[in-house]
mmCIF file of C-alpha atoms in Angstrom:
data_model
loop_
_atom_site.group_PDB
_atom_site.id
_atom_site.type_symbol
_atom_site.label_atom_id
_atom_site.label_comp_id
_atom_site.label_asym_id
_atom_site.label_seq_id
_atom_site.Cartn_x
_atom_site.Cartn_y
_atom_site.Cartn_z
ATOM 1 C CA HIS X 631 17.933 14.069 -9.091
ATOM 2 C CA LEU X 632 19.281 11.560 -6.571
ATOM 3 C CA GLN X 633 20.487 8.182 -7.851
ATOM 4 C CA LEU X 634 21.053 5.106 -5.694
ATOM 5 C CA VAL X 635 22.258 1.641 -6.706
ATOM 6 C CA GLU X 636 22.185 -1.351 -4.354
ATOM 7 C CA SER X 637 24.536 -4.301 -4.685
ATOM 8 C CA GLY X 638 25.863 -7.212 -2.662
ATOM 9 C CA GLY X 639 22.796 -9.410 -2.437
ATOM 10 C CA GLY X 640 22.845 -13.133 -3.006
ATOM 11 C CA LEU X 641 22.176 -16.563 -1.550
ATOM 12 C CA VAL X 642 23.627 -17.229 1.903
ATOM 13 C CA GLN X 643 23.317 -19.937 4.520
ATOM 14 C CA PRO X 644 21.462 -19.294 7.771
ATOM 15 C CA GLY X 645 23.909 -17.858 10.272
ATOM 16 C CA GLY X 646 26.031 -16.368 7.516
ATOM 17 C CA SER X 647 26.965 -12.782 6.743
ATOM 18 C CA LEU X 648 26.478 -10.433 3.844
ATOM 19 C CA ARG X 649 27.338 -6.804 3.150
ATOM 20 C CA LEU X 650 25.018 -4.688 1.062
ATOM 21 C CA SER X 651 26.198 -1.496 -0.598
ATOM 22 C CA CYS X 652 24.232 1.594 -1.524
ATOM 23 C CA ALA X 653 26.231 3.683 -3.967
ATOM 24 C CA ALA X 654 25.064 7.239 -4.513
ATOM 25 C CA SER X 655 25.463 9.296 -7.664
ATOM 26 C CA ARG X 656 24.863 12.982 -8.253
ATOM 27 C CA PHE X 657 24.632 13.723 -4.541
ATOM 28 C CA ASN X 658 26.672 13.339 -1.370
ATOM 29 C CA VAL X 659 25.254 10.824 1.099
ATOM 30 C CA THR X 660 26.576 12.820 4.044
ATOM 31 C CA TYR X 661 23.995 15.520 3.333
ATOM 32 C CA TYR X 662 21.018 13.149 3.317
ATOM 33 C CA ASN X 663 19.365 10.592 5.531
ATOM 34 C CA ILE X 664 19.898 7.106 4.091
ATOM 35 C CA GLY X 665 17.582 4.234 4.947
ATOM 36 C CA TRP X 666 17.544 0.515 4.218
ATOM 37 C CA PHE X 667 14.194 -1.160 3.647
ATOM 38 C CA ARG X 668 13.199 -4.674 2.675
ATOM 39 C CA GLN X 669 10.182 -6.330 1.135
ATOM 40 C CA ALA X 670 9.444 -10.040 1.026
ATOM 41 C CA PRO X 671 6.897 -11.507 -1.416
ATOM 42 C CA GLY X 672 3.389 -10.812 -0.183
ATOM 43 C CA LYS X 673 4.654 -8.681 2.701
ATOM 44 C CA GLU X 674 4.651 -4.984 3.466
ATOM 45 C CA ARG X 675 7.793 -2.958 2.960
ATOM 46 C CA GLU X 676 9.699 -2.799 6.239
ATOM 47 C CA GLY X 677 12.250 -0.312 7.482
ATOM 48 C CA VAL X 678 15.476 -2.047 8.543
ATOM 49 C CA SER X 679 18.053 0.602 9.387
ATOM 50 C CA CYS X 680 18.896 4.211 8.698
ATOM 51 C CA LEU X 681 21.547 6.857 9.212
ATOM 52 C CA THR X 682 20.930 10.524 9.855
ATOM 53 C CA GLY X 683 23.134 12.702 7.676
ATOM 54 C CA SER X 684 26.807 11.801 8.045
ATOM 55 C CA GLY X 685 26.107 9.243 10.739
ATOM 56 C CA GLY X 686 25.878 9.495 14.481
ATOM 57 C CA MET X 687 23.327 7.270 16.152
ATOM 58 C CA PRO X 688 21.902 4.728 13.707
ATOM 59 C CA ASN X 689 18.411 3.295 13.969
ATOM 60 C CA PHE X 690 17.464 -0.370 13.604
ATOM 61 C CA VAL X 691 14.258 -2.298 13.570
ATOM 62 C CA ASP X 692 14.023 -4.558 16.631
ATOM 63 C CA SER X 693 14.258 -7.778 14.629
ATOM 64 C CA VAL X 694 17.815 -7.010 13.430
ATOM 65 C CA LYS X 695 19.292 -5.311 16.493
ATOM 66 C CA GLY X 696 22.529 -6.983 17.502
ATOM 67 C CA ARG X 697 22.864 -8.639 14.092
ATOM 68 C CA PHE X 698 23.023 -5.769 11.582
ATOM 69 C CA THR X 699 25.153 -2.639 11.490
ATOM 70 C CA ILE X 700 25.125 0.354 9.170
ATOM 71 C CA SER X 701 28.033 2.545 8.098
ATOM 72 C CA SER X 702 28.862 5.330 5.678
ATOM 73 C CA ASP X 703 32.039 5.773 3.617
ATOM 74 C CA GLY X 704 32.255 9.369 2.474
ATOM 75 C CA ALA X 705 35.234 8.736 0.184
ATOM 76 C CA LYS X 706 33.251 6.131 -1.757
ATOM 77 C CA ASN X 707 29.931 7.957 -1.336
ATOM 78 C CA THR X 708 28.449 4.650 -0.233
ATOM 79 C CA VAL X 709 26.350 3.440 2.685
ATOM 80 C CA TYR X 710 26.710 -0.173 3.796
ATOM 81 C CA LEU X 711 24.410 -2.552 5.593
ATOM 82 C CA HIS X 712 26.426 -5.261 7.353
ATOM 83 C CA MET X 713 24.237 -8.282 8.018
ATOM 84 C CA HIS X 714 25.291 -11.066 10.375
ATOM 85 C CA ILE X 715 23.672 -14.171 11.825
ATOM 86 C CA LEU X 716 21.263 -14.131 8.934
ATOM 87 C CA LYS X 717 17.953 -15.917 9.274
ATOM 88 C CA PRO X 718 15.526 -17.225 6.646
ATOM 89 C CA GLU X 719 13.163 -14.477 7.794
ATOM 90 C CA ASP X 720 15.666 -11.926 6.463
ATOM 91 C CA THR X 721 14.965 -13.085 2.903
ATOM 92 C CA ALA X 722 13.689 -10.115 0.904
ATOM 93 C CA VAL X 723 14.529 -7.558 -1.713
ATOM 94 C CA TYR X 724 16.551 -4.866 0.040
ATOM 95 C CA TYR X 725 16.284 -1.246 -1.030
ATOM 96 C CA CYS X 726 18.188 1.839 -0.023
ATOM 97 C CA ALA X 727 16.551 5.225 -0.077
ATOM 98 C CA ALA X 728 17.433 8.853 0.526
ATOM 99 C CA ASP X 729 15.586 11.550 2.414
ATOM 100 C CA ASN X 730 16.278 15.214 2.861
ATOM 101 C CA TRP X 731 18.102 15.852 6.114
ATOM 102 C CA PHE X 732 15.728 17.953 8.142
ATOM 103 C CA ARG X 733 15.081 15.572 11.053
ATOM 104 C CA LEU X 734 16.292 12.280 12.473
ATOM 105 C CA CYS X 735 15.923 9.410 10.027
ATOM 106 C CA VAL X 736 12.772 7.330 10.279
ATOM 107 C CA LEU X 737 11.961 3.673 9.640
ATOM 108 C CA SER X 738 8.220 3.706 10.221
ATOM 109 C CA ASP X 739 7.247 5.823 7.221
ATOM 110 C CA PRO X 740 8.802 4.787 3.877
ATOM 111 C CA SER X 741 6.914 7.593 2.155
ATOM 112 C CA GLU X 742 9.256 10.043 3.864
ATOM 113 C CA TYR X 743 12.046 8.977 1.496
ATOM 114 C CA VAL X 744 12.210 10.769 -1.829
ATOM 115 C CA SER X 745 14.578 8.583 -3.890
ATOM 116 C CA TRP X 746 14.915 4.802 -4.119
ATOM 117 C CA GLY X 747 17.258 2.292 -5.680
ATOM 118 C CA GLN X 748 16.173 -0.727 -7.705
ATOM 119 C CA GLY X 749 16.823 -3.235 -4.928
ATOM 120 C CA THR X 750 19.033 -6.271 -4.424
ATOM 121 C CA GLN X 751 17.784 -9.762 -3.607
ATOM 122 C CA VAL X 752 18.896 -11.432 -0.379
ATOM 123 C CA THR X 753 17.987 -15.087 0.067
ATOM 124 C CA VAL X 754 18.838 -16.925 3.288
ATOM 125 C CA ALA X 755 18.388 -20.668 2.890
ATOM 126 C CA SER X 756 20.174 -23.991 3.194
#
């Protein structure tokens, strides 16, 4: 049973920065693929970024490339999503999810992920 808890969301100004945390319990994040997804009201769930296993080459959706980074802290068993130059279009509930590590992490198929957190709200507005 994999448990994930997101935190760090809030209200930020356009152009600002925010760091989201995905804290894992009862499993080690370095043995799983970890993905970040987001869902805005009335929109489809969208893959944002993911890490394969302990790291390596992260993946990002085109709309956040150059603005977001992803990192893993093994000591804290936490994966972070660092968001910069935030835009109103980034407003959404952000979820982290875990997948068994048997291939490179994917963003196009949320159903691949087997465990999900409850989400944290990110609102980008003036």
